[in-house]
XYZ file of C-alpha atoms in Angstrom:
568
model
C 190.366 109.183 -146.746
C 192.293 106.244 -145.384
C 190.398 103.071 -144.501
C 191.458 101.105 -141.429
C 193.117 98.515 -143.547
C 194.998 101.142 -145.634
C 198.624 101.978 -145.216
C 200.649 104.860 -146.473
C 202.309 103.751 -149.751
C 205.583 105.563 -149.534
C 208.422 104.788 -151.885
C 209.503 101.998 -149.510
C 206.082 100.291 -149.869
C 206.143 100.635 -153.659
C 209.635 99.071 -153.747
C 208.353 96.174 -151.658
C 205.405 95.655 -153.907
C 207.557 95.521 -156.973
C 209.910 93.082 -155.206
C 207.139 90.965 -154.007
C 205.540 90.820 -157.555
C 208.904 89.878 -159.094
C 210.131 87.397 -156.435
C 207.065 86.077 -154.505
C 208.434 82.536 -154.564
C 211.907 83.867 -153.763
C 211.100 85.396 -150.402
C 208.421 82.826 -149.442
C 210.394 79.749 -150.436
C 214.082 80.885 -150.498
C 215.348 80.548 -154.064
C 218.295 82.648 -155.234
C 216.428 84.509 -157.933
C 216.352 87.890 -156.263
C 220.151 87.882 -155.871
C 220.576 86.907 -159.486
C 218.506 89.887 -160.468
C 220.815 92.157 -158.522
C 218.691 93.033 -155.446
C 220.641 93.496 -152.268
C 219.137 94.074 -148.923
C 219.999 97.025 -146.648
C 220.337 94.773 -143.647
C 220.411 91.114 -142.958
C 220.071 89.276 -139.610
C 221.969 85.964 -139.444
C 222.592 83.125 -136.986
C 219.187 83.834 -135.249
C 216.518 81.784 -133.468
C 213.528 83.703 -134.978
C 210.035 82.982 -133.615
C 207.968 84.850 -136.118
C 204.551 84.481 -134.376
C 203.232 83.852 -137.872
C 201.549 80.429 -138.015
C 202.406 80.214 -141.808
C 206.146 80.181 -141.079
C 206.621 79.883 -137.316
C 210.440 79.610 -137.256
C 213.362 81.087 -139.255
C 217.219 81.351 -139.012
C 217.689 84.651 -140.982
C 215.909 87.665 -142.430
C 216.589 90.462 -144.786
C 215.357 94.050 -144.518
C 215.049 96.946 -146.914
C 213.321 100.304 -146.464
C 212.105 99.425 -142.991
C 210.371 96.151 -143.958
C 211.144 92.534 -144.136
C 211.979 91.325 -147.637
C 213.009 87.786 -146.973
C 212.870 85.389 -144.062
C 213.789 81.779 -143.713
C 217.015 79.845 -143.960
C 220.366 81.464 -143.734
C 221.560 80.344 -147.194
C 218.929 82.218 -149.211
C 219.227 85.367 -147.044
C 222.916 85.456 -147.454
C 222.458 85.704 -151.211
C 220.856 89.215 -150.614
C 224.144 90.504 -148.939
C 225.810 93.195 -151.055
C 228.733 95.515 -150.387
C 226.619 98.000 -148.553
C 224.436 95.515 -146.633
C 224.596 95.830 -142.754
C 224.937 92.469 -141.108
C 223.658 91.602 -137.622
C 224.857 88.328 -136.105
C 222.251 87.402 -133.493
C 224.582 84.902 -131.862
C 221.871 82.204 -131.921
C 219.781 84.267 -129.613
C 215.974 84.448 -129.666
C 214.325 87.108 -131.989
C 210.629 87.844 -131.599
C 208.538 90.690 -133.016
C 208.727 93.972 -131.203
C 206.455 94.124 -128.169
C 203.262 96.188 -128.780
C 201.913 97.550 -125.561
C 198.145 97.750 -125.985
C 197.464 100.041 -123.049
C 199.982 102.720 -121.792
C 199.918 106.286 -120.569
C 203.012 107.221 -122.452
C 203.774 110.804 -121.534
C 202.916 110.042 -117.815
C 205.466 107.180 -118.143
C 208.032 109.668 -119.103
C 207.071 112.169 -116.402
C 207.242 109.405 -113.724
C 210.813 108.662 -114.567
C 211.783 112.071 -113.216
C 209.329 112.018 -110.284
C 209.512 110.629 -106.700
C 209.214 106.804 -106.857
C 206.909 105.542 -104.077
C 205.798 102.281 -105.681
C 207.925 99.975 -103.471
C 207.811 102.080 -100.291
C 207.287 99.335 -97.695
C 206.153 101.402 -94.711
C 204.456 104.800 -94.167
C 207.711 105.929 -92.671
C 209.689 105.167 -95.870
C 206.891 106.753 -97.877
C 207.426 109.999 -95.874
C 211.181 109.891 -96.052
C 211.273 109.574 -99.822
C 208.994 112.535 -100.178
C 211.112 114.535 -97.692
C 214.323 113.734 -99.692
C 212.724 114.588 -103.083
C 211.222 117.775 -101.908
C 214.513 119.052 -100.487
C 215.929 119.182 -103.993
C 213.059 121.285 -105.412
C 212.573 125.028 -105.361
C 209.786 126.415 -103.304
C 206.400 126.316 -105.051
C 207.187 123.408 -107.364
C 204.454 120.733 -107.319
C 205.281 117.132 -106.372
C 203.334 114.881 -108.676
C 203.375 111.260 -109.701
C 204.696 108.982 -107.066
C 202.531 105.777 -107.657
C 202.316 104.779 -104.022
C 200.697 101.546 -102.925
C 199.262 101.371 -99.368
C 198.810 97.661 -99.753
C 202.508 97.422 -99.098
C 201.874 98.489 -95.540
C 200.729 96.689 -92.428
C 198.063 97.747 -91.656
C 197.102 98.985 -95.116
C 195.695 102.313 -94.012
C 195.506 105.075 -96.578
C 198.052 107.818 -96.329
C 197.048 111.258 -95.051
C 198.192 114.908 -95.575
C 199.400 114.877 -91.983
C 202.112 112.333 -92.975
C 203.721 114.595 -95.384
C 202.793 118.283 -94.321
C 205.868 118.721 -92.164
C 208.346 117.657 -94.896
C 206.631 119.596 -97.644
C 205.786 122.984 -96.196
C 206.672 124.899 -99.360
C 205.672 122.481 -102.115
C 202.125 121.516 -103.046
C 201.840 117.760 -103.365
C 199.306 115.658 -105.300
C 200.759 112.143 -105.609
C 198.790 109.189 -107.277
C 198.237 105.745 -105.996
C 199.726 103.512 -108.621
C 196.369 102.749 -110.263
C 195.731 106.484 -110.801
C 192.374 106.309 -109.269
C 193.060 108.173 -106.017
C 195.608 110.637 -105.028
C 196.998 112.158 -101.810
C 197.173 115.961 -101.440
C 199.080 117.764 -98.745
C 197.423 120.599 -96.833
C 199.003 123.264 -99.056
C 197.589 121.659 -102.211
C 194.122 121.420 -100.618
C 194.242 125.088 -99.626
C 195.118 126.047 -103.164
C 192.328 123.911 -104.546
C 189.780 125.161 -101.807
C 189.172 121.534 -100.618
C 187.843 121.709 -96.894
C 185.223 120.255 -94.654
C 182.567 122.111 -96.605
C 183.594 120.803 -100.037
C 180.983 118.453 -101.569
C 181.546 115.047 -102.974
C 180.950 114.700 -106.749
C 179.349 112.046 -108.815
C 181.835 109.362 -109.591
C 184.186 110.481 -106.909
C 184.882 110.633 -103.100
C 186.665 112.874 -100.729
C 188.010 110.648 -97.941
C 187.276 112.219 -94.531
C 188.162 111.711 -90.816
C 185.668 111.160 -88.092
C 184.983 114.907 -87.867
C 184.294 115.201 -91.620
C 187.588 116.844 -92.403
C 189.356 115.773 -95.637
C 192.298 113.492 -94.977
C 194.035 114.447 -98.163
C 192.903 111.408 -100.240
C 190.622 112.100 -103.170
C 189.198 109.400 -105.355
C 188.451 109.300 -108.973
C 186.280 112.338 -110.103
C 187.014 114.124 -106.847
C 190.624 114.362 -107.943
C 189.474 117.115 -110.358
C 189.398 119.569 -107.461
C 193.132 119.513 -107.216
C 194.032 118.678 -110.838
C 192.457 121.933 -112.009
C 194.895 124.033 -110.085
C 198.125 122.248 -111.024
C 200.028 124.222 -113.651
C 200.129 122.570 -116.991
C 203.726 121.292 -117.933
C 205.482 123.447 -120.477
C 205.986 122.394 -124.081
C 209.634 121.542 -123.449
C 208.842 119.615 -120.280
C 206.365 117.529 -122.331
C 208.942 116.914 -125.047
C 211.458 115.754 -122.357
C 208.867 113.465 -120.893
C 208.007 111.962 -124.263
C 211.694 111.513 -125.179
C 212.334 109.712 -121.892
C 209.342 107.430 -122.449
C 210.443 106.469 -125.970
C 214.080 105.869 -124.811
C 212.718 103.698 -121.922
C 210.456 101.692 -124.207
C 213.269 100.986 -126.615
C 215.406 99.571 -123.750
C 212.500 97.147 -122.913
C 211.821 95.967 -126.459
C 208.552 98.032 -126.772
C 208.338 99.089 -130.412
C 204.651 100.218 -130.491
C 202.116 101.388 -128.002
C 198.491 102.419 -127.723
C 198.593 105.527 -125.681
C 195.242 105.476 -124.179
C 195.518 109.012 -122.820
C 197.341 110.590 -125.693
C 194.800 113.479 -125.997
C 196.598 116.624 -126.842
C 200.000 114.975 -126.539
C 199.922 113.954 -130.261
C 201.614 117.135 -131.171
C 204.553 116.307 -128.932
C 204.960 112.977 -130.682
C 204.807 114.674 -133.948
C 207.672 116.880 -132.877
C 209.803 113.902 -131.896
C 209.047 112.268 -135.123
C 210.099 115.372 -136.985
C 213.316 115.523 -135.089
C 213.944 111.915 -135.848
C 214.151 110.849 -132.174
C 210.888 108.974 -131.805
C 211.718 105.216 -131.299
C 208.166 104.049 -130.692
C 205.152 103.676 -132.984
C 202.076 105.297 -131.314
C 198.381 104.876 -131.656
C 196.913 107.758 -129.806
C 193.530 107.856 -128.084
C 191.412 110.856 -127.067
C 188.736 110.976 -124.370
C 185.521 109.432 -125.417
C 183.775 112.734 -124.921
C 185.861 114.159 -127.806
C 183.849 112.129 -130.340
C 181.851 115.234 -131.292
C 185.109 117.034 -132.242
C 186.174 114.011 -134.449
C 182.608 113.841 -135.799
C 182.512 117.480 -136.872
C 185.676 116.999 -138.845
C 184.144 114.196 -140.843
C 186.912 111.845 -139.847
C 186.035 108.214 -140.548
C 188.237 105.625 -138.940
C 191.731 105.955 -137.413
C 194.253 107.603 -139.724
C 197.961 108.484 -139.864
C 200.971 106.439 -140.784
C 202.695 103.499 -139.238
C 204.602 105.705 -136.842
C 201.717 107.881 -135.479
C 198.067 107.210 -135.855
C 194.958 108.692 -134.112
C 191.290 107.852 -134.012
C 190.604 105.700 -130.980
C 188.526 106.999 -128.076
C 188.932 106.023 -124.476
C 186.213 106.065 -121.734
C 185.698 105.055 -118.079
C 182.982 102.951 -116.605
C 184.428 102.662 -113.059
C 187.605 103.053 -110.957
C 190.020 100.426 -109.517
C 190.034 97.604 -107.160
C 193.010 99.118 -105.095
C 190.838 102.294 -104.589
C 187.686 100.369 -103.798
C 186.076 102.281 -106.707
C 185.760 99.394 -109.175
C 182.057 98.786 -109.713
C 180.562 95.388 -108.661
C 177.207 93.697 -108.375
C 178.046 92.754 -104.762
C 179.786 94.713 -102.073
C 183.410 94.673 -101.107
C 184.307 92.246 -98.291
C 186.377 94.974 -96.560
C 183.807 97.698 -97.339
C 180.460 96.031 -96.856
C 178.438 98.997 -97.615
C 180.206 99.873 -100.927
C 179.582 98.475 -104.490
C 182.346 100.812 -105.831
C 181.639 103.679 -108.155
C 180.233 103.971 -111.597
C 182.136 106.713 -113.419
C 180.490 110.023 -114.067
C 180.553 109.090 -117.750
C 178.243 106.191 -117.488
C 175.105 108.182 -117.469
C 175.623 109.184 -121.067
C 177.846 106.257 -122.115
C 175.189 104.413 -124.193
C 174.389 107.527 -126.330
C 178.151 108.478 -126.517
C 179.228 105.080 -127.749
C 176.499 104.787 -130.229
C 177.208 108.164 -131.824
C 181.011 107.703 -131.754
C 180.653 104.303 -133.332
C 178.346 105.688 -135.974
C 181.194 108.162 -136.786
C 183.483 105.178 -137.438
C 185.814 105.710 -134.402
C 187.205 102.836 -132.405
C 186.021 102.795 -128.766
C 187.927 101.551 -125.779
C 186.297 101.527 -122.374
C 188.023 100.981 -119.000
C 186.111 98.476 -116.893
C 187.457 96.788 -113.733
C 184.599 95.466 -111.669
C 182.151 92.751 -112.900
C 179.236 95.103 -113.076
C 181.227 97.624 -114.982
C 182.310 94.974 -117.542
C 178.686 93.632 -117.831
C 177.271 97.147 -118.441
C 179.989 98.017 -121.097
C 179.306 94.605 -122.928
C 175.685 95.442 -122.938
C 176.339 98.924 -124.293
C 178.528 97.473 -127.080
C 175.846 94.873 -128.048
C 173.039 97.421 -128.189
C 175.325 99.761 -130.251
C 175.865 96.865 -132.809
C 172.218 96.356 -132.933
C 171.555 99.931 -133.629
C 174.478 100.632 -135.986
C 174.835 97.314 -137.774
C 177.368 94.666 -138.006
C 180.931 95.551 -139.098
C 184.563 95.020 -137.986
C 184.575 97.630 -135.253
C 186.875 95.916 -132.696
C 185.371 97.404 -129.519
C 187.862 97.110 -126.685
C 187.468 96.733 -122.961
C 190.460 97.999 -121.152
C 191.486 95.786 -118.221
C 188.480 93.383 -118.292
C 189.781 92.474 -114.832
C 186.878 90.904 -112.858
C 184.198 89.098 -114.858
C 181.137 87.093 -114.012
C 181.785 83.567 -115.435
C 178.901 83.908 -117.977
C 180.244 87.178 -119.236
C 183.633 85.782 -120.165
C 182.451 84.143 -123.336
C 180.790 87.299 -124.524
C 184.243 88.728 -125.557
C 184.523 86.033 -128.220
C 180.819 86.071 -129.088
C 180.652 89.833 -129.436
C 184.190 90.069 -130.992
C 185.283 92.452 -128.191
C 188.968 92.685 -127.676
C 190.182 92.084 -124.069
C 192.874 94.668 -123.662
C 194.549 93.410 -120.428
C 197.699 93.878 -118.416
C 199.283 90.651 -116.959
C 201.461 92.428 -114.382
C 198.494 93.403 -112.465
C 197.812 89.703 -111.659
C 201.020 89.250 -109.677
C 200.510 92.701 -107.963
C 196.855 92.573 -107.128
C 197.033 88.889 -106.223
C 198.822 89.854 -103.023
C 195.700 91.451 -101.507
C 192.615 91.134 -103.747
C 191.300 88.265 -101.614
C 190.668 90.919 -98.910
C 188.153 92.608 -101.128
C 186.583 89.751 -103.118
C 185.189 86.398 -102.166
C 186.473 83.260 -103.924
C 183.566 82.895 -106.212
C 184.182 86.359 -107.733
C 187.828 85.733 -108.010
C 187.264 82.806 -110.374
C 186.630 85.340 -113.140
C 189.767 87.413 -112.401
C 192.177 88.064 -115.328
C 190.580 85.082 -117.126
C 193.130 84.690 -119.851
C 192.648 81.009 -120.451
C 188.850 81.101 -120.597
C 188.858 84.228 -122.898
C 191.146 82.473 -125.426
C 189.314 79.119 -125.129
C 185.950 80.845 -125.921
C 187.225 82.601 -129.050
C 188.256 85.920 -127.572
C 191.296 87.981 -128.534
C 193.801 89.137 -125.895
C 195.758 92.456 -126.512
C 198.347 92.695 -123.726
C 199.911 95.801 -122.353
C 201.338 97.232 -119.204
C 199.228 100.186 -117.969
C 202.514 102.015 -117.388
C 203.205 103.937 -115.207
C 200.515 102.226 -113.200
C 202.628 99.096 -113.546
C 206.224 98.681 -115.006
C 206.421 99.008 -118.749
C 208.613 95.960 -118.932
C 206.846 93.332 -121.176
C 209.173 90.619 -120.036
C 207.610 90.875 -116.618
C 204.205 90.670 -118.228
C 205.163 87.389 -119.954
C 206.331 86.049 -116.581
C 203.044 87.132 -114.987
C 200.695 85.553 -117.533
C 202.637 82.254 -117.677
C 203.284 81.757 -113.980
C 200.741 83.921 -112.134
C 203.247 83.914 -109.123
C 202.374 86.947 -107.026
C 205.070 89.410 -106.043
C 204.977 88.214 -102.338
C 205.914 84.670 -103.386
C 202.858 83.309 -101.634
C 201.369 81.620 -104.742
C 204.319 79.555 -106.194
C 201.905 77.568 -108.368
C 200.054 80.631 -109.512
C 197.207 82.807 -108.326
C 194.007 81.319 -109.872
C 196.371 78.957 -111.792
C 193.592 77.592 -114.011
C 193.772 80.758 -115.932
C 197.567 80.422 -116.910
C 198.375 80.621 -120.596
C 201.525 79.506 -122.328
C 204.525 81.627 -123.070
C 203.706 81.350 -126.840
C 200.108 82.513 -126.282
C 201.348 85.432 -124.038
C 203.909 86.571 -126.594
C 201.232 86.457 -129.266
C 198.913 88.689 -127.170
C 201.769 91.159 -126.657
C 202.588 91.225 -130.513
C 199.888 90.050 -132.912
C 197.039 90.542 -130.422
C 197.971 94.142 -129.696
C 198.406 94.854 -133.366
C 194.939 93.361 -134.045
C 193.538 95.520 -131.258
C 194.524 98.564 -133.321
C 193.615 97.257 -136.805
C 197.316 96.984 -137.758
C 197.901 93.232 -137.844
C 198.479 93.377 -141.563
C 201.671 95.416 -141.071
C 203.051 94.468 -137.639
C 202.789 91.836 -134.803
C 204.398 89.019 -136.741
C 207.658 88.711 -138.679
C 206.840 88.068 -142.309
C 207.654 89.281 -145.737
C 206.252 92.821 -146.303
C 205.833 93.603 -142.612
C 207.570 96.276 -140.629
C 211.085 95.318 -139.454
C 210.392 95.800 -135.711
C 211.901 93.079 -133.626
C 213.651 92.276 -130.390
C 216.723 90.199 -129.571
C 216.378 88.631 -126.033
C 219.167 87.377 -123.806
C 217.631 83.989 -123.371
C 214.978 81.812 -125.146
C 211.779 82.476 -123.159
C 210.084 79.549 -124.919
C 212.399 76.956 -123.617
C 213.551 78.096 -120.200
C 211.583 77.497 -117.023
C 208.824 80.319 -116.992
C 209.966 81.242 -113.547
C 213.297 82.357 -114.925
C 211.732 84.598 -117.559
C 211.705 87.479 -114.974
C 215.412 87.893 -115.396
C 215.546 87.831 -119.154
C 216.891 91.012 -120.658
C 216.532 92.806 -124.049
C 219.854 92.680 -125.897
C 218.831 94.728 -128.947
C 215.738 96.536 -130.229
C 215.266 97.189 -133.903
C 212.493 99.564 -135.208
C 211.860 100.164 -138.882
C 215.008 98.248 -139.593
C 217.127 100.501 -137.387
C 218.929 99.638 -134.141
C 217.399 101.881 -131.492
C 218.786 100.089 -128.453
C 221.660 97.854 -127.659
C 222.503 96.661 -124.065
C 225.941 97.526 -122.924
């Protein structure tokens, strides 16, 4: 049975151990002894501006790679001594190299599926929203479901929710169930509601809401747990469709410099990733999470801790405590400004969450809980604290996914309780356009509190939440460092006191995310013995004006010492 800190010792790892034992001073200090003993690297990277994110050796000009791992890093002279007749050479052209981005929170298969679905994210008006659906539906056979979408009614003036009436005429033959970009509410057309049996007499469910008109008729929007009414009648995608989506996702990730992800909704998709790995077409390392309710299944198998290899690991569990701010289902201590009778919604999982977390933790599994509102975060922190009291102190790395709105006194609990704050910077510059409509200034002080979390000893693990937000980590770096909202109305940053540096942001996207999955010993920094996963960027994001980071591109992506993407 593998412990969290174990890795699979393949032939490559054994080779590295032998090399390290013979030449520890060589690779750490740069002597030429390795070359004199005849060792030659499979690949060397030269003429590079390497930011290793390793405080022991922050900068380097070159590195050598063998068997998918870094065997030397430092000055160009000593690395050149490891060049042999079969060594591949990469000239970085003086460009910046950083560790591969590790997305700590992504819905990976959904990301691939959305790439082939109707794109509604930037539809600026209800009319454009309808027109895009009309054009997409016109290309589909009758009966084919229209899913995905990722619409955002906050783009519209007024910001009214969409209705089935807006799309019924353009989708008479295709059931529609399209998500808001946060995934916590979705719009069904009338055909989909008929198939699901949703009508005036359908009851709301715990943790969910059916939005209704003045006469009590469903408008088409279903929130959180109520979405299950329609989800249960949507045909499951075929095996080949899932493979296509996974392949699209890994190709997309490679083009953006994302070399690892935590798929927080992997569930039964692990087999799809296994197949891509078998075919040799998987370009992204994956840590797959199952629903927290699955802990009994894991417990029955006797599994202790996450297991797998550096390409594909499982063993984390994902739960929900509330919904989202955009859907007014995030759970708060006080009501919404624009919904003065609503505190949001606690998820239907919260009634049993204390027992579930305690038992799942006792089984040795890592637990990640989604929490947006301040009450949701406080309740989850309380559950984590009680679980540790019950099960004893150990390195468990509880995670709160999003940790979006926090009471000021709760921020320091992340460092104090050693809870990883798994957060997504892009949401700042998106939500900042309209969050003030829902929350007063006092509550907003604890919104995306990156600076305070770090200053009070917490660990940030950054991700994207794709396809809720774009997968591009460069935009995430821009967001954390500038906090300039997408509407350009906050040029100095939204809640600017919570800005962090580019260096701190990249560390959260690399080392922090690796730490968040117990893998900082093999990835997240560029150092001898670690995985050769790195990205070459078009510009130096550490020296340019942070506002210009938005336009920086990925020039090359290398995973396991292999070039998996190169910009044309």
